[in-house]
mmCIF file of C-alpha atoms in Angstrom:
data_model
loop_
_atom_site.group_PDB
_atom_site.id
_atom_site.type_symbol
_atom_site.label_atom_id
_atom_site.label_comp_id
_atom_site.label_asym_id
_atom_site.label_seq_id
_atom_site.Cartn_x
_atom_site.Cartn_y
_atom_site.Cartn_z
ATOM 1 C CA UNK A 1 -21.756 128.305 -40.987
ATOM 2 C CA UNK A 2 -18.411 126.673 -40.294
ATOM 3 C CA UNK A 3 -19.685 125.230 -36.948
ATOM 4 C CA UNK A 4 -23.055 124.195 -38.310
ATOM 5 C CA UNK A 5 -22.845 123.366 -42.039
ATOM 6 C CA UNK A 6 -26.317 122.414 -43.504
ATOM 7 C CA UNK A 7 -24.787 120.328 -46.217
ATOM 8 C CA UNK A 8 -21.615 118.756 -47.633
ATOM 9 C CA UNK A 9 -21.157 121.543 -50.093
ATOM 10 C CA UNK A 10 -20.844 124.129 -47.414
ATOM 11 C CA UNK A 11 -18.720 122.045 -45.248
ATOM 12 C CA UNK A 12 -16.238 121.547 -48.015
ATOM 13 C CA UNK A 13 -16.354 125.230 -49.079
ATOM 14 C CA UNK A 14 -15.442 126.687 -45.749
ATOM 15 C CA UNK A 15 -12.119 126.164 -43.907
ATOM 16 C CA UNK A 16 -8.339 125.930 -44.307
ATOM 17 C CA UNK A 17 -7.142 123.316 -44.190
ATOM 18 C CA UNK A 18 -10.315 121.830 -45.619
ATOM 19 C CA UNK A 19 -12.602 119.451 -43.869
ATOM 20 C CA UNK A 20 -11.484 115.697 -43.873
ATOM 21 C CA UNK A 21 -14.043 113.394 -45.376
ATOM 22 C CA UNK A 22 -14.580 109.592 -44.870
ATOM 23 C CA UNK A 23 -16.972 107.059 -46.428
ATOM 24 C CA UNK A 24 -18.996 105.692 -43.401
ATOM 25 C CA UNK A 25 -21.874 103.461 -42.548
ATOM 26 C CA UNK A 26 -24.794 104.057 -40.193
ATOM 27 C CA UNK A 27 -25.913 101.240 -38.011
ATOM 28 C CA UNK A 28 -28.691 102.396 -35.793
ATOM 29 C CA UNK A 29 -27.496 105.495 -33.912
ATOM 30 C CA UNK A 30 -23.948 104.640 -34.679
ATOM 31 C CA UNK A 31 -21.411 105.638 -37.481
ATOM 32 C CA UNK A 32 -18.789 103.302 -38.433
ATOM 33 C CA UNK A 33 -15.590 103.948 -40.417
ATOM 34 C CA UNK A 34 -13.526 100.758 -41.219
ATOM 35 C CA UNK A 35 -15.850 98.697 -39.073
ATOM 36 C CA UNK A 36 -15.381 100.767 -35.930
ATOM 37 C CA UNK A 37 -17.802 103.103 -34.092
ATOM 38 C CA UNK A 38 -16.510 106.694 -34.324
ATOM 39 C CA UNK A 39 -19.752 108.691 -33.820
ATOM 40 C CA UNK A 40 -23.180 108.273 -32.102
ATOM 41 C CA UNK A 41 -26.223 110.311 -32.223
ATOM 42 C CA UNK A 42 -30.017 109.820 -31.636
ATOM 43 C CA UNK A 43 -30.555 111.974 -34.859
ATOM 44 C CA UNK A 44 -29.290 108.907 -36.774
ATOM 45 C CA UNK A 45 -32.179 106.658 -35.789
ATOM 46 C CA UNK A 46 -34.702 108.597 -37.906
ATOM 47 C CA UNK A 47 -32.311 108.744 -40.940
ATOM 48 C CA UNK A 48 -32.858 106.316 -43.792
ATOM 49 C CA UNK A 49 -29.320 106.849 -44.879
ATOM 50 C CA UNK A 50 -26.984 103.765 -44.563
ATOM 51 C CA UNK A 51 -24.001 105.148 -46.573
ATOM 52 C CA UNK A 52 -22.843 108.530 -45.299
ATOM 53 C CA UNK A 53 -19.886 110.878 -45.570
ATOM 54 C CA UNK A 54 -18.348 111.578 -42.306
ATOM 55 C CA UNK A 55 -16.827 115.201 -42.277
ATOM 56 C CA UNK A 56 -14.170 115.958 -39.568
ATOM 57 C CA UNK A 57 -12.834 119.341 -39.209
ATOM 58 C CA UNK A 58 -8.879 119.458 -39.037
ATOM 59 C CA UNK A 59 -9.017 120.326 -35.290
ATOM 60 C CA UNK A 60 -11.600 117.712 -34.500
ATOM 61 C CA UNK A 61 -9.201 114.961 -33.532
ATOM 62 C CA UNK A 62 -8.035 113.806 -30.094
ATOM 63 C CA UNK A 63 -5.100 111.383 -29.857
ATOM 64 C CA UNK A 64 -6.091 108.386 -27.657
ATOM 65 C CA UNK A 65 -4.247 105.098 -27.222
ATOM 66 C CA UNK A 66 -7.804 103.505 -27.337
ATOM 67 C CA UNK A 67 -9.247 105.586 -30.217
ATOM 68 C CA UNK A 68 -11.352 103.872 -32.867
ATOM 69 C CA UNK A 69 -9.979 105.736 -35.831
ATOM 70 C CA UNK A 70 -6.582 104.704 -36.772
ATOM 71 C CA UNK A 71 -4.862 107.131 -39.257
ATOM 72 C CA UNK A 72 -1.745 106.400 -41.383
ATOM 73 C CA UNK A 73 0.920 109.231 -40.671
ATOM 74 C CA UNK A 74 2.639 110.288 -43.740
ATOM 75 C CA UNK A 75 4.694 113.215 -42.195
ATOM 76 C CA UNK A 76 4.480 116.318 -39.881
ATOM 77 C CA UNK A 77 4.536 119.979 -40.512
ATOM 78 C CA UNK A 78 5.191 122.643 -37.795
ATOM 79 C CA UNK A 79 2.850 125.511 -38.212
ATOM 80 C CA UNK A 80 3.666 127.809 -35.351
ATOM 81 C CA UNK A 81 2.394 126.559 -32.143
ATOM 82 C CA UNK A 82 0.508 123.777 -33.724
ATOM 83 C CA UNK A 83 1.489 120.684 -35.942
ATOM 84 C CA UNK A 84 -0.336 119.503 -38.973
ATOM 85 C CA UNK A 85 -0.188 115.739 -39.335
ATOM 86 C CA UNK A 86 -0.459 114.942 -43.092
ATOM 87 C CA UNK A 87 -2.212 111.566 -43.087
ATOM 88 C CA UNK A 88 -4.109 109.027 -44.917
ATOM 89 C CA UNK A 89 -6.843 106.496 -44.377
ATOM 90 C CA UNK A 90 -8.265 103.849 -46.616
ATOM 91 C CA UNK A 91 -11.912 105.169 -46.356
ATOM 92 C CA UNK A 92 -10.873 108.774 -46.783
ATOM 93 C CA UNK A 93 -12.419 110.384 -49.826
ATOM 94 C CA UNK A 94 -9.094 112.272 -50.536
ATOM 95 C CA UNK A 95 -5.718 110.935 -50.987
ATOM 96 C CA UNK A 96 -4.305 112.839 -47.967
ATOM 97 C CA UNK A 97 -5.614 115.102 -45.156
ATOM 98 C CA UNK A 98 -4.447 117.354 -42.548
ATOM 99 C CA UNK A 99 -5.090 117.046 -38.801
ATOM 100 C CA UNK A 100 -4.208 120.084 -36.673
ATOM 101 C CA UNK A 101 -2.826 119.255 -33.277
ATOM 102 C CA UNK A 102 -1.384 121.343 -30.333
ATOM 103 C CA UNK A 103 2.261 120.772 -30.387
ATOM 104 C CA UNK A 104 2.520 120.939 -26.556
ATOM 105 C CA UNK A 105 0.333 117.818 -26.279
ATOM 106 C CA UNK A 106 1.929 115.622 -28.998
ATOM 107 C CA UNK A 107 4.994 113.620 -29.921
ATOM 108 C CA UNK A 108 4.509 112.020 -33.251
ATOM 109 C CA UNK A 109 8.231 111.188 -33.981
ATOM 110 C CA UNK A 110 8.605 107.932 -35.586
ATOM 111 C CA UNK A 111 4.847 107.004 -35.469
ATOM 112 C CA UNK A 112 3.456 105.257 -38.687
ATOM 113 C CA UNK A 113 -0.061 105.088 -37.293
ATOM 114 C CA UNK A 114 -2.002 107.328 -34.797
ATOM 115 C CA UNK A 115 -5.283 106.483 -33.057
ATOM 116 C CA UNK A 116 -7.842 109.235 -32.558
ATOM 117 C CA UNK A 117 -11.233 109.764 -31.106
ATOM 118 C CA UNK A 118 -13.375 112.397 -32.890
ATOM 119 C CA UNK A 119 -14.622 115.423 -31.164
ATOM 120 C CA UNK A 120 -18.533 115.404 -31.637
ATOM 121 C CA UNK A 121 -18.891 119.191 -32.081
ATOM 122 C CA UNK A 122 -16.252 118.970 -34.999
ATOM 123 C CA UNK A 123 -17.752 115.982 -36.586
ATOM 124 C CA UNK A 124 -20.744 116.017 -39.155
ATOM 125 C CA UNK A 125 -22.634 113.300 -40.870
ATOM 126 C CA UNK A 126 -23.832 113.827 -44.301
ATOM 127 C CA UNK A 127 -26.296 111.663 -46.379
ATOM 128 C CA UNK A 128 -24.054 110.323 -49.156
ATOM 129 C CA UNK A 129 -26.715 110.775 -51.894
ATOM 130 C CA UNK A 130 -28.345 114.089 -51.000
ATOM 131 C CA UNK A 131 -25.414 115.731 -49.254
ATOM 132 C CA UNK A 132 -27.720 116.997 -46.331
ATOM 133 C CA UNK A 133 -26.387 117.028 -42.906
ATOM 134 C CA UNK A 134 -27.884 114.246 -40.677
ATOM 135 C CA UNK A 135 -26.164 114.791 -37.492
#
């Protein structure tokens, strides 16, 4: 159920830290956040939804200099071998969110913004009106 939530309610119900949610827009087979493509799926072509909620599990982010999702870094928490980046984004549904990163791979000291690509298997697209998962 955690890996394949059928709807937004289930996705929000399971997981600690909770799933990160963004307002997004569908254009053809692409999902945009803040005008940039963050996700693509053929399943989106059949959807009538234009306004969507993009759900990303906290472990669903990959730091990339060329990433299309730019997050504002607030502060970093060390949680054992991992780091929790407490962050915000203007299109996020909540005021702040947590992004879980392996501390071996990351140096976030002094960074105000961090660019990410989203892991497709950890990213879910929900119809904003019905809450049903589209892709």
